[in-house]
Coordinates of C-alpha atoms in Angstrom, one line a residue:
X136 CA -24.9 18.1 -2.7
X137 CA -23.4 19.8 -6.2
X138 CA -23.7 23.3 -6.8
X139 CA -23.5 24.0 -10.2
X140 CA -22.9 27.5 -12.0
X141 CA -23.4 28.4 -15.2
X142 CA -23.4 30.9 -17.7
X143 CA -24.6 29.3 -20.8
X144 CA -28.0 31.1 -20.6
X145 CA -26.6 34.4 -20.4
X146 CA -25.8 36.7 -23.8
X147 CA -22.4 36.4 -24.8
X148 CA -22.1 40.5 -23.3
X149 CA -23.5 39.5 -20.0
X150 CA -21.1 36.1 -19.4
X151 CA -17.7 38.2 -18.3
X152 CA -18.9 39.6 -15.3
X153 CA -21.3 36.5 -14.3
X154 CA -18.0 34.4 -14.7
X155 CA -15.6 36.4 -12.7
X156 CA -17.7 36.8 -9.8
X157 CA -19.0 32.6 -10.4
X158 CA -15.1 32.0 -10.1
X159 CA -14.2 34.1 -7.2
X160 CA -17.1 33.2 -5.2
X161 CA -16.0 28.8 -6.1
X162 CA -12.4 29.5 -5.1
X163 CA -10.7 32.9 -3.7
X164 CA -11.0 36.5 -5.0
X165 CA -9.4 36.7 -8.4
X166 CA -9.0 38.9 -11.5
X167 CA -10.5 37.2 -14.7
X168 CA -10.0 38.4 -17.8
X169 CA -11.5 36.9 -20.6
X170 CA -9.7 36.7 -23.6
X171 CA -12.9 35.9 -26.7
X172 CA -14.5 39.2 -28.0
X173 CA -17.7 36.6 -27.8
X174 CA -17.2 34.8 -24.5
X175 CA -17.8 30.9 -24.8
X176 CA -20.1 29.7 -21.9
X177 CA -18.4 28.5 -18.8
X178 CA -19.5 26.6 -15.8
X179 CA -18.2 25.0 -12.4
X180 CA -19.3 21.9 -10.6
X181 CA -18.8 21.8 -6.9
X182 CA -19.3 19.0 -3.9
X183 CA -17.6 19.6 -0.3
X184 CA -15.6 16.8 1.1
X185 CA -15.3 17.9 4.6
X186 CA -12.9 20.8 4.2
X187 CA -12.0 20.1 0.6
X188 CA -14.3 21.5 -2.3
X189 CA -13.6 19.5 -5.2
X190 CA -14.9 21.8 -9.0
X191 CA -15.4 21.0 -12.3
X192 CA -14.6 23.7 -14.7
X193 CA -14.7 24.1 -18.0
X194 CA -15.1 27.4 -20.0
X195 CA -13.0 29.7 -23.0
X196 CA -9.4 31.4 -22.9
X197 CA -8.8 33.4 -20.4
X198 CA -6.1 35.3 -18.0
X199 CA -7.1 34.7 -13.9
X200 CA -4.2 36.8 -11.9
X201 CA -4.0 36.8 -7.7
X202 CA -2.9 40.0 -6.8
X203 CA -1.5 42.0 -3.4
X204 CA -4.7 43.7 -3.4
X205 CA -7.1 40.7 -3.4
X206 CA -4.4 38.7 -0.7
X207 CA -4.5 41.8 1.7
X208 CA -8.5 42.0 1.4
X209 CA -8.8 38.4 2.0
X210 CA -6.8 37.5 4.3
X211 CA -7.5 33.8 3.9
X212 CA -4.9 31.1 3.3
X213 CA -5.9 28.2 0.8
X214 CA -4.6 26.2 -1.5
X215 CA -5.5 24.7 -4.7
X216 CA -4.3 21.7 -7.2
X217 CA -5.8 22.0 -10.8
X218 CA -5.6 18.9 -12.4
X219 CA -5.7 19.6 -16.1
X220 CA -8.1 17.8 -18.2
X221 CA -8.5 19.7 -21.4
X222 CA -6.6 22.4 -23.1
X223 CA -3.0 23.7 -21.8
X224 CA -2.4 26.5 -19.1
X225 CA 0.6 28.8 -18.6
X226 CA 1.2 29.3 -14.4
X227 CA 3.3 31.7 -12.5
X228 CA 4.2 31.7 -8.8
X229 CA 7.1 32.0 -6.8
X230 CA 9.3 32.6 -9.5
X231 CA 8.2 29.7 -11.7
X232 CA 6.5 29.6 -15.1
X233 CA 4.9 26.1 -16.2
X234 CA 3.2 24.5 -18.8
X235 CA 0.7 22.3 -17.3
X236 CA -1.0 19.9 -20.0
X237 CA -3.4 17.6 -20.3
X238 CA -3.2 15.0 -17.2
X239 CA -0.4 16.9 -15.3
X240 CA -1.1 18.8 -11.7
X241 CA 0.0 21.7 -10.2
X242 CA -0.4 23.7 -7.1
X243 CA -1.6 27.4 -6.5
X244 CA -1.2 29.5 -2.5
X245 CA -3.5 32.1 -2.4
X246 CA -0.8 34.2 0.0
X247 CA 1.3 35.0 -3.0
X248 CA 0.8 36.7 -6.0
X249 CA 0.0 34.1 -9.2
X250 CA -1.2 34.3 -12.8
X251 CA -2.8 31.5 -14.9
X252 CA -3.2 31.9 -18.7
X253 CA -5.4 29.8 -20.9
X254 CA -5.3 30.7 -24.6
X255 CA -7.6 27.9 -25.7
X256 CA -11.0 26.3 -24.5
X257 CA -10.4 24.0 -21.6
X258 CA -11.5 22.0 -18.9
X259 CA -9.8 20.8 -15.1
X260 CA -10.8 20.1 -11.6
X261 CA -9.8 21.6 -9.1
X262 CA -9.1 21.0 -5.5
X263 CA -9.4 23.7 -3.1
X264 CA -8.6 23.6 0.9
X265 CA -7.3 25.4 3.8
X266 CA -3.2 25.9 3.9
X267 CA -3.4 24.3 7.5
X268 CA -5.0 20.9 6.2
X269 CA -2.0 20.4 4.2
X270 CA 0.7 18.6 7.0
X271 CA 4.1 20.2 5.0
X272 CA 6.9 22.6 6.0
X273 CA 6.2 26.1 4.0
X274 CA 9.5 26.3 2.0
X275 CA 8.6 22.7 0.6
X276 CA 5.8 24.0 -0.5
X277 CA 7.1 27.0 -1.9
X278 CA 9.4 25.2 -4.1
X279 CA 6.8 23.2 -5.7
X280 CA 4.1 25.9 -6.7
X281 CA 4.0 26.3 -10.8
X282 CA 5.3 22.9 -10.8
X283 CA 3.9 20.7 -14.0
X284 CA 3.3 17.0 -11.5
X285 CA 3.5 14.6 -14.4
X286 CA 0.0 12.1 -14.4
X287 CA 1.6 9.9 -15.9
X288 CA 4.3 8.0 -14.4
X289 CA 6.0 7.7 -10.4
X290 CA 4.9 8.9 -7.2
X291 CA 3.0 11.9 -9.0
X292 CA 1.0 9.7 -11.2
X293 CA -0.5 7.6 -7.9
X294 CA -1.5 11.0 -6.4
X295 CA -2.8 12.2 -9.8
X296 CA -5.2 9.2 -10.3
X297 CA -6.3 9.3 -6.4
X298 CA -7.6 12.7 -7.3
X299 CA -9.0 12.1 -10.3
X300 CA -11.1 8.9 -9.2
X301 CA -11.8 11.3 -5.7
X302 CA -13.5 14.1 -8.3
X303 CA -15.2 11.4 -10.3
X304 CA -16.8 9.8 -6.9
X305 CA -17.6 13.3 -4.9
X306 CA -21.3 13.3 -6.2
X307 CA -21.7 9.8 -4.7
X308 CA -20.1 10.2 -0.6
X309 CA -21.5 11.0 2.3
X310 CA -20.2 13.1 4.5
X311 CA -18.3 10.8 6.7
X312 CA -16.7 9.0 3.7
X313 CA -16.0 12.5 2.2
X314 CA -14.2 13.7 4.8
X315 CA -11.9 10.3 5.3
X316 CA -11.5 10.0 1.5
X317 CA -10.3 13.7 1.3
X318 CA -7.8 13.5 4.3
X319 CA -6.2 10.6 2.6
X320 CA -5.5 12.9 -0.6
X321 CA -3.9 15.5 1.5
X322 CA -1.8 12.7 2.9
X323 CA -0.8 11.7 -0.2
X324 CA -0.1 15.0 -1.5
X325 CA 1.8 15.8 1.3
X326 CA 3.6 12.9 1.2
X327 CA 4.9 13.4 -2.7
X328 CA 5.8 17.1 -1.3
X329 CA 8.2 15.6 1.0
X330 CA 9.5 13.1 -1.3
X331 CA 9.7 16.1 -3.9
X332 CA 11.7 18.1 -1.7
X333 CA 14.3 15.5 0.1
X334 CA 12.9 15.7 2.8
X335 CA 10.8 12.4 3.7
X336 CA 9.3 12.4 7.1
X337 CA 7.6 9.0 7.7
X338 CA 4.4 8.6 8.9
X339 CA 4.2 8.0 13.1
X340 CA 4.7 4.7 14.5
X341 CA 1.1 3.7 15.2
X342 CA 0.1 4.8 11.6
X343 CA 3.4 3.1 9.9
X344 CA 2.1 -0.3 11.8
X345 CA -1.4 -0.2 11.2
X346 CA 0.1 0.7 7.1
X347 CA 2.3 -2.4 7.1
X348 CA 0.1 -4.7 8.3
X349 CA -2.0 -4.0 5.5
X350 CA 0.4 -4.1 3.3
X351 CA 1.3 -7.1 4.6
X352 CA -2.4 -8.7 4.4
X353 CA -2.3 -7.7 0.3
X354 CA 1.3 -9.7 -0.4
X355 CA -0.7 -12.6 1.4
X356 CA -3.3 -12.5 -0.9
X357 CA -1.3 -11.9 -4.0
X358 CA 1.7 -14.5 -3.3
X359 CA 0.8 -17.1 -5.9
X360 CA 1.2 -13.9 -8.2
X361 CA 4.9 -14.4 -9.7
X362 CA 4.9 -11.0 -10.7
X363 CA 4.0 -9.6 -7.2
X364 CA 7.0 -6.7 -6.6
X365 CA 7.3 -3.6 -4.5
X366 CA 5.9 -1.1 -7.6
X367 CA 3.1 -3.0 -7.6
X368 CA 2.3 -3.3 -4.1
X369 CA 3.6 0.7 -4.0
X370 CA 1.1 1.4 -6.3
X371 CA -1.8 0.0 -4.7
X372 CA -1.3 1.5 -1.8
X373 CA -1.1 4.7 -2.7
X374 CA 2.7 5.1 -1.6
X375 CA 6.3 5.4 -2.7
X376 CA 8.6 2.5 -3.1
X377 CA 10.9 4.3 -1.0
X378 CA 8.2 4.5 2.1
X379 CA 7.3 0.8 1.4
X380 CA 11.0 0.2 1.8
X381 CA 11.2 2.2 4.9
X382 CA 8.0 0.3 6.0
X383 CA 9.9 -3.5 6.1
X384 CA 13.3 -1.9 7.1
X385 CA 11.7 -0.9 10.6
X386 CA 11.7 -4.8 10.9
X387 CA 14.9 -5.7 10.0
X388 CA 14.0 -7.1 6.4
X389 CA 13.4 -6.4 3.0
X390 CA 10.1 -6.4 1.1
X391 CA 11.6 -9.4 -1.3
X392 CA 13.0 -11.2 2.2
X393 CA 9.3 -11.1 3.5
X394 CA 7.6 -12.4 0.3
X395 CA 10.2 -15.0 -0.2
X396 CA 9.9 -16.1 3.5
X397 CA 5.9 -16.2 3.3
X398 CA 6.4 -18.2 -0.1
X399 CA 8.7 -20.9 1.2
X400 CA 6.6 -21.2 4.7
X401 CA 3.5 -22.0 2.5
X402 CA 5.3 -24.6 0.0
X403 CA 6.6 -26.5 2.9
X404 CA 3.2 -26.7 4.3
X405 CA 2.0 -27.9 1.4
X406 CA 4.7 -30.0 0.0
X407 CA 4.7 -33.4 2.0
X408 CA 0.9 -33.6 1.4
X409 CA 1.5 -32.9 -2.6
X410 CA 2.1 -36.6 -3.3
X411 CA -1.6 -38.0 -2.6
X412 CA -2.6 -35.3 -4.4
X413 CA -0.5 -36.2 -7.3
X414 CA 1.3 -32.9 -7.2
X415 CA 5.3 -32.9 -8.2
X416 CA 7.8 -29.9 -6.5
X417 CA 7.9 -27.9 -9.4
X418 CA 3.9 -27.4 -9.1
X419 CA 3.8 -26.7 -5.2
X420 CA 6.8 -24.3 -6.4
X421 CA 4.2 -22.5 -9.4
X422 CA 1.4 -22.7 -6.8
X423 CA 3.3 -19.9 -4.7
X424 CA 4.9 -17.9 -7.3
X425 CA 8.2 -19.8 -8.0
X426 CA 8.7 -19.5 -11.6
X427 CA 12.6 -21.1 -11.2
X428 CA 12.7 -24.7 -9.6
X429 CA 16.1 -24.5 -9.5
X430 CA 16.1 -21.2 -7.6
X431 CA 13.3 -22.6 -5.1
X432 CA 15.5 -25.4 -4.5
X433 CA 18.0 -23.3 -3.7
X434 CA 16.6 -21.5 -1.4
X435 CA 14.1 -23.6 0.4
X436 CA 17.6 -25.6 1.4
X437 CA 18.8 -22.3 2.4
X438 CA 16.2 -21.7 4.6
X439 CA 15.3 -25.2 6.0
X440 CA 18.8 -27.1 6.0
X441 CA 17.1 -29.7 3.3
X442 CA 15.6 -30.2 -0.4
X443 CA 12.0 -29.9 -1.5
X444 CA 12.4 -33.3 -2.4
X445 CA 13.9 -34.4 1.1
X446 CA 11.4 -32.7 3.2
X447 CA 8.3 -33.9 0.6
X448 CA 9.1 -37.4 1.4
X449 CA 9.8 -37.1 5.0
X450 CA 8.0 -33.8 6.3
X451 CA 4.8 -36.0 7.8
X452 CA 7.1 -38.2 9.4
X453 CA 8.7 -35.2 11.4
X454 CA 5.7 -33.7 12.2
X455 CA 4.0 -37.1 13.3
X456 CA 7.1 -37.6 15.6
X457 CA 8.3 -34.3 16.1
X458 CA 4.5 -32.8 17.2
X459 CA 5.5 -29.9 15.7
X460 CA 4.1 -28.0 12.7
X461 CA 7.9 -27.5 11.4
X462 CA 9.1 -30.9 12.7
X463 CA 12.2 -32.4 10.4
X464 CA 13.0 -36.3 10.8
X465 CA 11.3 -36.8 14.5
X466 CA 14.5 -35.0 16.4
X467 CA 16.5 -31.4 16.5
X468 CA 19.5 -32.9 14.9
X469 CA 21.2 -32.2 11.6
X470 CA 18.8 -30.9 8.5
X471 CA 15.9 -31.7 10.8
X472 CA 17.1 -29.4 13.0
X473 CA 16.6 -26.2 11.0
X474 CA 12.9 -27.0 10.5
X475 CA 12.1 -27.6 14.3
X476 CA 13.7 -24.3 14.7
X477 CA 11.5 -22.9 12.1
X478 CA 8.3 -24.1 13.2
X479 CA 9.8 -23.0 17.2
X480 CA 9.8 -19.6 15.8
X481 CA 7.0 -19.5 14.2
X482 CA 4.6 -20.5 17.3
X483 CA 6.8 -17.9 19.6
X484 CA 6.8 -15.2 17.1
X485 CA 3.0 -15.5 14.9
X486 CA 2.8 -13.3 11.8
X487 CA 6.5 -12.7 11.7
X488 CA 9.1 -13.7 9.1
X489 CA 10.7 -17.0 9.9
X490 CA 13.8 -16.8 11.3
X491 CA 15.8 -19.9 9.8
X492 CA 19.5 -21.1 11.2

């Protein structure tokens, strides 16, 4: 449910106090000062997802301040990020002044003094939550406050466009959802924090597993994508490359080991049935990504002990003889034997990267 404030149908005379008590009753106690002999109309937007109230706002220039006498009569800790939308703002906290245009973020603690200065019409949404929701050590946070977060490229821009497409969606969430969707954003937020800061603190084990096997599940459905990498698969997982790194490195291998290895498993499953289906090496290759014969070749024999071209001709062979899904001529000798060993691995270790000799 949106609750919407307004004060377009008030006299221009009448629209300062209306809006200083509509914005101190959205978000925290504040001073508001509006800076138009004729105030412009303002109003604010709100939905609640579970503790987060996500606001719409959009009014003329004005000077909101935080001071010791509203934090000792409040006594309430929140937080708030304003993503910026329209129009410039000039922040203060904690030392700090920023510029924070159109498309960046910033953060805002109620417990300390601040002071946010529009000159021009604007418009931003806002984000506003209790201090405890937000899973980050208070001198990390401290550092960041009147901090411009660029929207438009790295770790910031992933957690800029989650909120943004989390405000755009509020109206339309139930509770449950809301309250899921808006945990996730903190997480996210706290996570750049972290990453801001130097000091990256993965996420648990059970959560880290239950992330990766997701991640996982998306490079299997984007393999034949040549131009699958870890920025993309970052990106659409709301994470860091760093933290997808650390993800795969908990397993002894590296994001490009694991699509490689899920490649080559796939071509040599595919490979010595590509014949009757009038398919050449180079097009099992293109089928899973390969854009290089020459560097598939290389390092399917890597991997398996033989060519695309050896195992194409003979891989049904093995596996008629062998029994064996990765079977090479029929025995565990020579080239044949890295296969076996292959296919031995996979049926004692399912899901995992193969493990070639």
């Amino acid at each position: 449910m949106s609750v919407v404030l307004s004060t377009a149908s008030l006299p221009a005379a009448d629209r300062g106090e209306r809006w200083h008590h509509a914005v101190s009753r959205t978000f925290i106690p504040l001073d508001v000062r509006l800076l138009e002999d004729d105030p412009s109309p303002g109003s604010i937007v709100s939905h609640r997802l579970g503790s987060l109230q996500v606001s719409r706002v959009q009014a003329g220039p004005q000077v909101v301040t935080r001071s010791r006498r509203l934090i000792a009569r409040d006594g309430k800790r929140f937080l708030i990020l304003t993503l910026q939308r329209r129009g410039s703002a000039l922040k203060e906290q904690d030392g700090r002044e920023a510029r924070i245009g159109p498309g960046d973020f910033s953060l805002s603690d109620s417990s300390r003094l601040f002071r946010k200065k529009v000159q021009d019409a604007f418009s931003f949404t806002s984000f506003h939550f209790p201090r405890e929701d937000l899973r980050v050590r208070d001198e990390d946070l401290r550092a960041l406050t009147a901090t411009a977060f660029s929207g438009r490229e790295g770790s910031a821009a992933l957690v800029g466009t989650y909120f943004a497409r989390l405000a755009r969606e509020a109206g339309h969430l139930d509770a449950p959802a809301g309250r899921q969707f808006a945990a996730t954003a903190l997480d996210l937020l706290a996570l750049l924090i972290n990453e801001r800061s130097g000091r990256f603190t993965p996420q648990g084990p059970e959560t880290a597993a239950a992330t990766l096997v997701r991640v996982k599940d998306h490079i299997l459905r984007h393999l034949a994508d040549p131009g699958l990498a870890p920025p993309g698969i970052a990106a659409a997982h709301f994470m860091s490359v760093r933290y997808l790194h650390k993800l795969f490195q908990a397993e002894g291998v590296t994001v490009g080991e694991w699509i490689r290895t899920q490649r080559l498993e796939r071509c040599r499953r595919d490979l010595p049935h590509s014949p009757a289906l009038g398919h050449g090496v180079a097009a099992v290759a293109r089928r899973w990504g390969f854009t290089s014969p020459s560097h598939f070749s290389r390092a399917f024999r890597a991997a398996y002990g033989m060519t695309p071209r050896e195992w194409q001709i003979h891989g049904l062979f093995g596996e008629g003889a062998g029994g064996g899904t990765g079977g090479g001529f029929g025995d565990a000798t020579g080239a044949g034997a890295g296969v076996v060993a292959t296919g031995r691995a996979e049926r004692e270790h399912p899901g995992g990267p193969a493990r070639c000799p």
